[in-house]
Amino acid sequence: MRADNSHLIVSAARRRAAATRRKAASALRRMDTTGVVITFETVAREAGVSRSWLYDQPDL
């Protein structure tokens, strides 16, 4: 019987999600500070995330 390593997958997914949120938040701060026009497209490009992911983040 194999060991249940699903907790490792869940943990990795949580770390990846947190890193993605940090990248988006950092991009927003940089863009606000420098006066760049903030749109879904420009934030996605600056942060290296997808627009569809951004649409699902109402707090950002």
PDB file of N, CA, C and O in Angstrom:
ATOM      1  N   MET A   1       0.841  -1.181   0.000  1.00  0.00           N
ATOM      2  CA  MET A   1       0.000   0.000   0.000  1.00  0.00           C
ATOM      3  C   MET A   1       0.888   1.247   0.000  1.00  0.00           C
ATOM      4  O   MET A   1       1.849   1.337   0.749  1.00  0.00           O
ATOM      5  N   ARG A   2       0.521   2.198  -0.839  1.00  0.00           N
ATOM      6  CA  ARG A   2       1.294   3.446  -0.926  1.00  0.00           C
ATOM      7  C   ARG A   2       0.959   4.390   0.223  1.00  0.00           C
ATOM      8  O   ARG A   2      -0.164   4.407   0.724  1.00  0.00           O
ATOM      9  N   ALA A   3       1.946   5.182   0.572  1.00  0.00           N
ATOM     10  CA  ALA A   3       1.729   6.196   1.604  1.00  0.00           C
ATOM     11  C   ALA A   3       0.884   7.325   1.032  1.00  0.00           C
ATOM     12  O   ALA A   3       0.947   7.636  -0.152  1.00  0.00           O
ATOM     13  N   ASP A   4       0.073   7.924   1.872  1.00  0.00           N
ATOM     14  CA  ASP A   4      -0.762   9.049   1.444  1.00  0.00           C
ATOM     15  C   ASP A   4       0.064  10.328   1.533  1.00  0.00           C
ATOM     16  O   ASP A   4       0.280  10.878   2.609  1.00  0.00           O
ATOM     17  N   ASN A   5       0.539  10.780   0.387  1.00  0.00           N
ATOM     18  CA  ASN A   5       1.345  12.002   0.329  1.00  0.00           C
ATOM     19  C   ASN A   5       0.554  13.198  -0.174  1.00  0.00           C
ATOM     20  O   ASN A   5       1.130  14.198  -0.589  1.00  0.00           O
ATOM     21  N   SER A   6      -0.766  13.117  -0.135  1.00  0.00           N
ATOM     22  CA  SER A   6      -1.589  14.207  -0.658  1.00  0.00           C
ATOM     23  C   SER A   6      -1.351  15.512   0.107  1.00  0.00           C
ATOM     24  O   SER A   6      -1.486  16.592  -0.466  1.00  0.00           O
ATOM     25  N   HIS A   7      -0.973  15.411   1.364  1.00  0.00           N
ATOM     26  CA  HIS A   7      -0.704  16.625   2.140  1.00  0.00           C
ATOM     27  C   HIS A   7       0.448  17.420   1.525  1.00  0.00           C
ATOM     28  O   HIS A   7       0.483  18.647   1.607  1.00  0.00           O
ATOM     29  N   LEU A   8       1.382  16.739   0.881  1.00  0.00           N
ATOM     30  CA  LEU A   8       2.493  17.431   0.226  1.00  0.00           C
ATOM     31  C   LEU A   8       1.998  18.210  -0.991  1.00  0.00           C
ATOM     32  O   LEU A   8       2.441  19.336  -1.233  1.00  0.00           O
ATOM     33  N   ILE A   9       1.077  17.635  -1.725  1.00  0.00           N
ATOM     34  CA  ILE A   9       0.512  18.314  -2.893  1.00  0.00           C
ATOM     35  C   ILE A   9      -0.301  19.525  -2.459  1.00  0.00           C
ATOM     36  O   ILE A   9      -0.186  20.608  -3.039  1.00  0.00           O
ATOM     37  N   VAL A  10      -1.097  19.359  -1.423  1.00  0.00           N
ATOM     38  CA  VAL A  10      -1.903  20.464  -0.908  1.00  0.00           C
ATOM     39  C   VAL A  10      -1.001  21.583  -0.400  1.00  0.00           C
ATOM     40  O   VAL A  10      -1.236  22.767  -0.664  1.00  0.00           O
ATOM     41  N   SER A  11       0.039  21.217   0.310  1.00  0.00           N
ATOM     42  CA  SER A  11       0.977  22.210   0.839  1.00  0.00           C
ATOM     43  C   SER A  11       1.663  22.981  -0.287  1.00  0.00           C
ATOM     44  O   SER A  11       1.790  24.213  -0.227  1.00  0.00           O
ATOM     45  N   ALA A  12       2.080  22.273  -1.317  1.00  0.00           N
ATOM     46  CA  ALA A  12       2.730  22.929  -2.454  1.00  0.00           C
ATOM     47  C   ALA A  12       1.760  23.871  -3.161  1.00  0.00           C
ATOM     48  O   ALA A  12       2.140  24.974  -3.563  1.00  0.00           O
ATOM     49  N   ALA A  13       0.517  23.465  -3.310  1.00  0.00           N
ATOM     50  CA  ALA A  13      -0.488  24.313  -3.959  1.00  0.00           C
ATOM     51  C   ALA A  13      -0.732  25.581  -3.148  1.00  0.00           C
ATOM     52  O   ALA A  13      -0.873  26.671  -3.715  1.00  0.00           O
ATOM     53  N   ARG A  14      -0.762  25.449  -1.839  1.00  0.00           N
ATOM     54  CA  ARG A  14      -0.955  26.637  -0.979  1.00  0.00           C
ATOM     55  C   ARG A  14       0.224  27.596  -1.084  1.00  0.00           C
ATOM     56  O   ARG A  14       0.038  28.810  -1.146  1.00  0.00           O
ATOM     57  N   ARG A  15       1.432  27.049  -1.114  1.00  0.00           N
ATOM     58  CA  ARG A  15       2.623  27.910  -1.263  1.00  0.00           C
ATOM     59  C   ARG A  15       2.605  28.623  -2.614  1.00  0.00           C
ATOM     60  O   ARG A  15       2.912  29.813  -2.700  1.00  0.00           O
ATOM     61  N   ARG A  16       2.241  27.894  -3.663  1.00  0.00           N
ATOM     62  CA  ARG A  16       2.186  28.484  -5.000  1.00  0.00           C
ATOM     63  C   ARG A  16       1.115  29.585  -5.067  1.00  0.00           C
ATOM     64  O   ARG A  16       1.340  30.648  -5.627  1.00  0.00           O
ATOM     65  N   ALA A  17      -0.042  29.344  -4.450  1.00  0.00           N
ATOM     66  CA  ALA A  17      -1.118  30.340  -4.439  1.00  0.00           C
ATOM     67  C   ALA A  17      -0.685  31.599  -3.679  1.00  0.00           C
ATOM     68  O   ALA A  17      -0.937  32.722  -4.119  1.00  0.00           O
ATOM     69  N   ALA A  18      -0.019  31.413  -2.558  1.00  0.00           N
ATOM     70  CA  ALA A  18       0.457  32.558  -1.771  1.00  0.00           C
ATOM     71  C   ALA A  18       1.506  33.346  -2.547  1.00  0.00           C
ATOM     72  O   ALA A  18       1.493  34.585  -2.543  1.00  0.00           O
ATOM     73  N   ALA A  19       2.387  32.655  -3.226  1.00  0.00           N
ATOM     74  CA  ALA A  19       3.417  33.337  -4.021  1.00  0.00           C
ATOM     75  C   ALA A  19       2.791  34.121  -5.162  1.00  0.00           C
ATOM     76  O   ALA A  19       3.213  35.241  -5.458  1.00  0.00           O
ATOM     77  N   THR A  20       1.770  33.574  -5.782  1.00  0.00           N
ATOM     78  CA  THR A  20       1.090  34.264  -6.872  1.00  0.00           C
ATOM     79  C   THR A  20       0.405  35.525  -6.371  1.00  0.00           C
ATOM     80  O   THR A  20       0.470  36.578  -7.002  1.00  0.00           O
ATOM     81  N   ARG A  21      -0.246  35.432  -5.221  1.00  0.00           N
ATOM     82  CA  ARG A  21      -0.895  36.621  -4.630  1.00  0.00           C
ATOM     83  C   ARG A  21       0.149  37.692  -4.302  1.00  0.00           C
ATOM     84  O   ARG A  21      -0.083  38.876  -4.520  1.00  0.00           O
ATOM     85  N   ARG A  22       1.305  37.269  -3.761  1.00  0.00           N
ATOM     86  CA  ARG A  22       2.365  38.239  -3.450  1.00  0.00           C
ATOM     87  C   ARG A  22       2.850  38.929  -4.719  1.00  0.00           C
ATOM     88  O   ARG A  22       3.084  40.137  -4.727  1.00  0.00           O
ATOM     89  N   LYS A  23       3.024  38.169  -5.794  1.00  0.00           N
ATOM     90  CA  LYS A  23       3.474  38.759  -7.064  1.00  0.00           C
ATOM     91  C   LYS A  23       2.465  39.789  -7.569  1.00  0.00           C
ATOM     92  O   LYS A  23       2.851  40.878  -8.005  1.00  0.00           O
ATOM     93  N   ALA A  24       1.189  39.469  -7.492  1.00  0.00           N
ATOM     94  CA  ALA A  24       0.160  40.392  -7.974  1.00  0.00           C
ATOM     95  C   ALA A  24       0.100  41.642  -7.096  1.00  0.00           C
ATOM     96  O   ALA A  24       0.017  42.764  -7.612  1.00  0.00           O
ATOM     97  N   ALA A  25       0.147  41.464  -5.796  1.00  0.00           N
ATOM     98  CA  ALA A  25       0.096  42.614  -4.883  1.00  0.00           C
ATOM     99  C   ALA A  25       1.322  43.501  -5.073  1.00  0.00           C
ATOM    100  O   ALA A  25       1.206  44.743  -5.087  1.00  0.00           O
ATOM    101  N   SER A  26       2.481  42.908  -5.246  1.00  0.00           N
ATOM    102  CA  SER A  26       3.700  43.686  -5.473  1.00  0.00           C
ATOM    103  C   SER A  26       3.613  44.462  -6.778  1.00  0.00           C
ATOM    104  O   SER A  26       4.017  45.630  -6.848  1.00  0.00           O
ATOM    105  N   ALA A  27       3.091  43.820  -7.803  1.00  0.00           N
ATOM    106  CA  ALA A  27       2.936  44.499  -9.095  1.00  0.00           C
ATOM    107  C   ALA A  27       1.997  45.684  -8.961  1.00  0.00           C
ATOM    108  O   ALA A  27       2.273  46.767  -9.489  1.00  0.00           O
ATOM    109  N   LEU A  28       0.901  45.502  -8.249  1.00  0.00           N
ATOM    110  CA  LEU A  28      -0.039  46.607  -8.050  1.00  0.00           C
ATOM    111  C   LEU A  28       0.614  47.774  -7.306  1.00  0.00           C
ATOM    112  O   LEU A  28       0.431  48.935  -7.676  1.00  0.00           O
ATOM    113  N   ARG A  29       1.372  47.469  -6.261  1.00  0.00           N
ATOM    114  CA  ARG A  29       2.056  48.540  -5.511  1.00  0.00           C
ATOM    115  C   ARG A  29       3.055  49.280  -6.397  1.00  0.00           C
ATOM    116  O   ARG A  29       3.105  50.512  -6.391  1.00  0.00           O
ATOM    117  N   ARG A  30       3.848  48.524  -7.156  1.00  0.00           N
ATOM    118  CA  ARG A  30       4.832  49.153  -8.058  1.00  0.00           C
ATOM    119  C   ARG A  30       4.140  50.040  -9.079  1.00  0.00           C
ATOM    120  O   ARG A  30       4.571  51.166  -9.324  1.00  0.00           O
ATOM    121  N   MET A  31       3.085  49.519  -9.671  1.00  0.00           N
ATOM    122  CA  MET A  31       2.380  50.266 -10.706  1.00  0.00           C
ATOM    123  C   MET A  31       1.735  51.526 -10.135  1.00  0.00           C
ATOM    124  O   MET A  31       1.752  52.575 -10.762  1.00  0.00           O
ATOM    125  N   ASP A  32       1.188  51.429  -8.929  1.00  0.00           N
ATOM    126  CA  ASP A  32       0.575  52.594  -8.287  1.00  0.00           C
ATOM    127  C   ASP A  32       1.626  53.646  -7.975  1.00  0.00           C
ATOM    128  O   ASP A  32       1.420  54.834  -8.198  1.00  0.00           O
ATOM    129  N   THR A  33       2.775  53.203  -7.483  1.00  0.00           N
ATOM    130  CA  THR A  33       3.852  54.115  -7.122  1.00  0.00           C
ATOM    131  C   THR A  33       4.413  54.842  -8.347  1.00  0.00           C
ATOM    132  O   THR A  33       4.712  56.031  -8.278  1.00  0.00           O
ATOM    133  N   THR A  34       4.535  54.125  -9.452  1.00  0.00           N
ATOM    134  CA  THR A  34       5.133  54.718 -10.647  1.00  0.00           C
ATOM    135  C   THR A  34       4.117  55.402 -11.556  1.00  0.00           C
ATOM    136  O   THR A  34       4.502  56.009 -12.549  1.00  0.00           O
ATOM    137  N   GLY A  35       2.824  55.291 -11.223  1.00  0.00           N
ATOM    138  CA  GLY A  35       1.808  55.972 -12.015  1.00  0.00           C
ATOM    139  C   GLY A  35       1.394  55.249 -13.288  1.00  0.00           C
ATOM    140  O   GLY A  35       0.761  55.844 -14.161  1.00  0.00           O
ATOM    141  N   VAL A  36       1.732  53.984 -13.398  1.00  0.00           N
ATOM    142  CA  VAL A  36       1.333  53.194 -14.564  1.00  0.00           C
ATOM    143  C   VAL A  36      -0.177  52.974 -14.515  1.00  0.00           C
ATOM    144  O   VAL A  36      -0.747  52.773 -13.439  1.00  0.00           O
ATOM    145  N   VAL A  37      -0.818  53.013 -15.667  1.00  0.00           N
ATOM    146  CA  VAL A  37      -2.252  52.765 -15.730  1.00  0.00           C
ATOM    147  C   VAL A  37      -2.513  51.319 -15.308  1.00  0.00           C
ATOM    148  O   VAL A  37      -1.900  50.384 -15.828  1.00  0.00           O
ATOM    149  N   ILE A  38      -3.432  51.158 -14.353  1.00  0.00           N
ATOM    150  CA  ILE A  38      -3.718  49.832 -13.821  1.00  0.00           C
ATOM    151  C   ILE A  38      -4.970  49.273 -14.480  1.00  0.00           C
ATOM    152  O   ILE A  38      -6.059  49.828 -14.324  1.00  0.00           O
ATOM    153  N   THR A  39      -4.774  48.207 -15.233  1.00  0.00           N
ATOM    154  CA  THR A  39      -5.873  47.452 -15.832  1.00  0.00           C
ATOM    155  C   THR A  39      -5.595  45.974 -15.558  1.00  0.00           C
ATOM    156  O   THR A  39      -4.491  45.609 -15.140  1.00  0.00           O
ATOM    157  N   PHE A  40      -6.575  45.142 -15.818  1.00  0.00           N
ATOM    158  CA  PHE A  40      -6.336  43.705 -15.644  1.00  0.00           C
ATOM    159  C   PHE A  40      -5.176  43.255 -16.523  1.00  0.00           C
ATOM    160  O   PHE A  40      -4.346  42.460 -16.113  1.00  0.00           O
ATOM    161  N   GLU A  41      -5.139  43.760 -17.739  1.00  0.00           N
ATOM    162  CA  GLU A  41      -4.085  43.364 -18.674  1.00  0.00           C
ATOM    163  C   GLU A  41      -2.702  43.788 -18.186  1.00  0.00           C
ATOM    164  O   GLU A  41      -1.759  43.002 -18.200  1.00  0.00           O
ATOM    165  N   THR A  42      -2.574  45.043 -17.744  1.00  0.00           N
ATOM    166  CA  THR A  42      -1.254  45.517 -17.327  1.00  0.00           C
ATOM    167  C   THR A  42      -0.792  44.842 -16.041  1.00  0.00           C
ATOM    168  O   THR A  42       0.388  44.536 -15.892  1.00  0.00           O
ATOM    169  N   VAL A  43      -1.712  44.595 -15.122  1.00  0.00           N
ATOM    170  CA  VAL A  43      -1.333  43.904 -13.882  1.00  0.00           C
ATOM    171  C   VAL A  43      -0.925  42.470 -14.189  1.00  0.00           C
ATOM    172  O   VAL A  43       0.089  41.985 -13.676  1.00  0.00           O
ATOM    173  N   ALA A  44      -1.698  41.800 -15.029  1.00  0.00           N
ATOM    174  CA  ALA A  44      -1.366  40.413 -15.384  1.00  0.00           C
ATOM    175  C   ALA A  44       0.014  40.339 -16.016  1.00  0.00           C
ATOM    176  O   ALA A  44       0.818  39.463 -15.679  1.00  0.00           O
ATOM    177  N   ARG A  45       0.301  41.257 -16.918  1.00  0.00           N
ATOM    178  CA  ARG A  45       1.610  41.269 -17.586  1.00  0.00           C
ATOM    179  C   ARG A  45       2.726  41.557 -16.589  1.00  0.00           C
ATOM    180  O   ARG A  45       3.748  40.865 -16.561  1.00  0.00           O
ATOM    181  N   GLU A  46       2.538  42.562 -15.760  1.00  0.00           N
ATOM    182  CA  GLU A  46       3.564  42.960 -14.789  1.00  0.00           C
ATOM    183  C   GLU A  46       3.833  41.860 -13.756  1.00  0.00           C
ATOM    184  O   GLU A  46       4.974  41.627 -13.376  1.00  0.00           O
ATOM    185  N   ALA A  47       2.779  41.193 -13.307  1.00  0.00           N
ATOM    186  CA  ALA A  47       2.922  40.183 -12.256  1.00  0.00           C
ATOM    187  C   ALA A  47       3.213  38.790 -12.801  1.00  0.00           C
ATOM    188  O   ALA A  47       3.613  37.902 -12.049  1.00  0.00           O
ATOM    189  N   GLY A  48       2.987  38.598 -14.088  1.00  0.00           N
ATOM    190  CA  GLY A  48       3.197  37.277 -14.660  1.00  0.00           C
ATOM    191  C   GLY A  48       2.105  36.294 -14.264  1.00  0.00           C
ATOM    192  O   GLY A  48       2.370  35.115 -14.036  1.00  0.00           O
ATOM    193  N   VAL A  49       0.880  36.804 -14.156  1.00  0.00           N
ATOM    194  CA  VAL A  49      -0.272  35.965 -13.835  1.00  0.00           C
ATOM    195  C   VAL A  49      -1.303  36.111 -14.943  1.00  0.00           C
ATOM    196  O   VAL A  49      -1.199  37.000 -15.785  1.00  0.00           O
ATOM    197  N   SER A  50      -2.295  35.257 -14.935  1.00  0.00           N
ATOM    198  CA  SER A  50      -3.315  35.332 -15.977  1.00  0.00           C
ATOM    199  C   SER A  50      -4.410  36.326 -15.590  1.00  0.00           C
ATOM    200  O   SER A  50      -4.677  36.552 -14.404  1.00  0.00           O
ATOM    201  N   ARG A  51      -5.021  36.905 -16.607  1.00  0.00           N
ATOM    202  CA  ARG A  51      -6.146  37.806 -16.349  1.00  0.00           C
ATOM    203  C   ARG A  51      -7.289  37.056 -15.697  1.00  0.00           C
ATOM    204  O   ARG A  51      -7.946  37.591 -14.807  1.00  0.00           O
ATOM    205  N   SER A  52      -7.543  35.827 -16.121  1.00  0.00           N
ATOM    206  CA  SER A  52      -8.652  35.064 -15.540  1.00  0.00           C
ATOM    207  C   SER A  52      -8.426  34.826 -14.050  1.00  0.00           C
ATOM    208  O   SER A  52      -9.377  34.856 -13.261  1.00  0.00           O
ATOM    209  N   TRP A  53      -7.179  34.618 -13.650  1.00  0.00           N
ATOM    210  CA  TRP A  53      -6.896  34.466 -12.219  1.00  0.00           C
ATOM    211  C   TRP A  53      -7.202  35.772 -11.493  1.00  0.00           C
ATOM    212  O   TRP A  53      -7.797  35.763 -10.416  1.00  0.00           O
ATOM    213  N   LEU A  54      -6.806  36.887 -12.085  1.00  0.00           N
ATOM    214  CA  LEU A  54      -7.075  38.189 -11.462  1.00  0.00           C
ATOM    215  C   LEU A  54      -8.572  38.443 -11.296  1.00  0.00           C
ATOM    216  O   LEU A  54      -9.008  38.978 -10.284  1.00  0.00           O
ATOM    217  N   TYR A  55      -9.356  38.059 -12.297  1.00  0.00           N
ATOM    218  CA  TYR A  55     -10.807  38.251 -12.221  1.00  0.00           C
ATOM    219  C   TYR A  55     -11.402  37.515 -11.018  1.00  0.00           C
ATOM    220  O   TYR A  55     -12.413  37.935 -10.468  1.00  0.00           O
ATOM    221  N   ASP A  56     -10.776  36.432 -10.605  1.00  0.00           N
ATOM    222  CA  ASP A  56     -11.273  35.646  -9.482  1.00  0.00           C
ATOM    223  C   ASP A  56     -10.757  36.142  -8.138  1.00  0.00           C
ATOM    224  O   ASP A  56     -10.979  35.485  -7.116  1.00  0.00           O
ATOM    225  N   GLN A  57     -10.055  37.266  -8.105  1.00  0.00           N
ATOM    226  CA  GLN A  57      -9.484  37.811  -6.873  1.00  0.00           C
ATOM    227  C   GLN A  57     -10.104  39.179  -6.582  1.00  0.00           C
ATOM    228  O   GLN A  57      -9.493  40.220  -6.794  1.00  0.00           O
ATOM    229  N   PRO A  58     -11.340  39.221  -6.073  1.00  0.00           N
ATOM    230  CA  PRO A  58     -12.011  40.514  -5.894  1.00  0.00           C
ATOM    231  C   PRO A  58     -11.296  41.462  -4.935  1.00  0.00           C
ATOM    232  O   PRO A  58     -11.429  42.678  -5.038  1.00  0.00           O
ATOM    233  N   ASP A  59     -10.530  40.915  -4.001  1.00  0.00           N
ATOM    234  CA  ASP A  59      -9.842  41.783  -3.038  1.00  0.00           C
ATOM    235  C   ASP A  59      -8.621  42.468  -3.630  1.00  0.00           C
ATOM    236  O   ASP A  59      -8.109  43.417  -3.062  1.00  0.00           O
ATOM    237  N   LEU A  60      -8.152  41.999  -4.766  1.00  0.00           N
ATOM    238  CA  LEU A  60      -7.015  42.650  -5.414  1.00  0.00           C
ATOM    239  C   LEU A  60      -7.519  43.732  -6.347  1.00  0.00           C
ATOM    240  O   LEU A  60      -6.891  44.656  -6.678  1.00  0.00           O
TER     241      LEU A  60
END
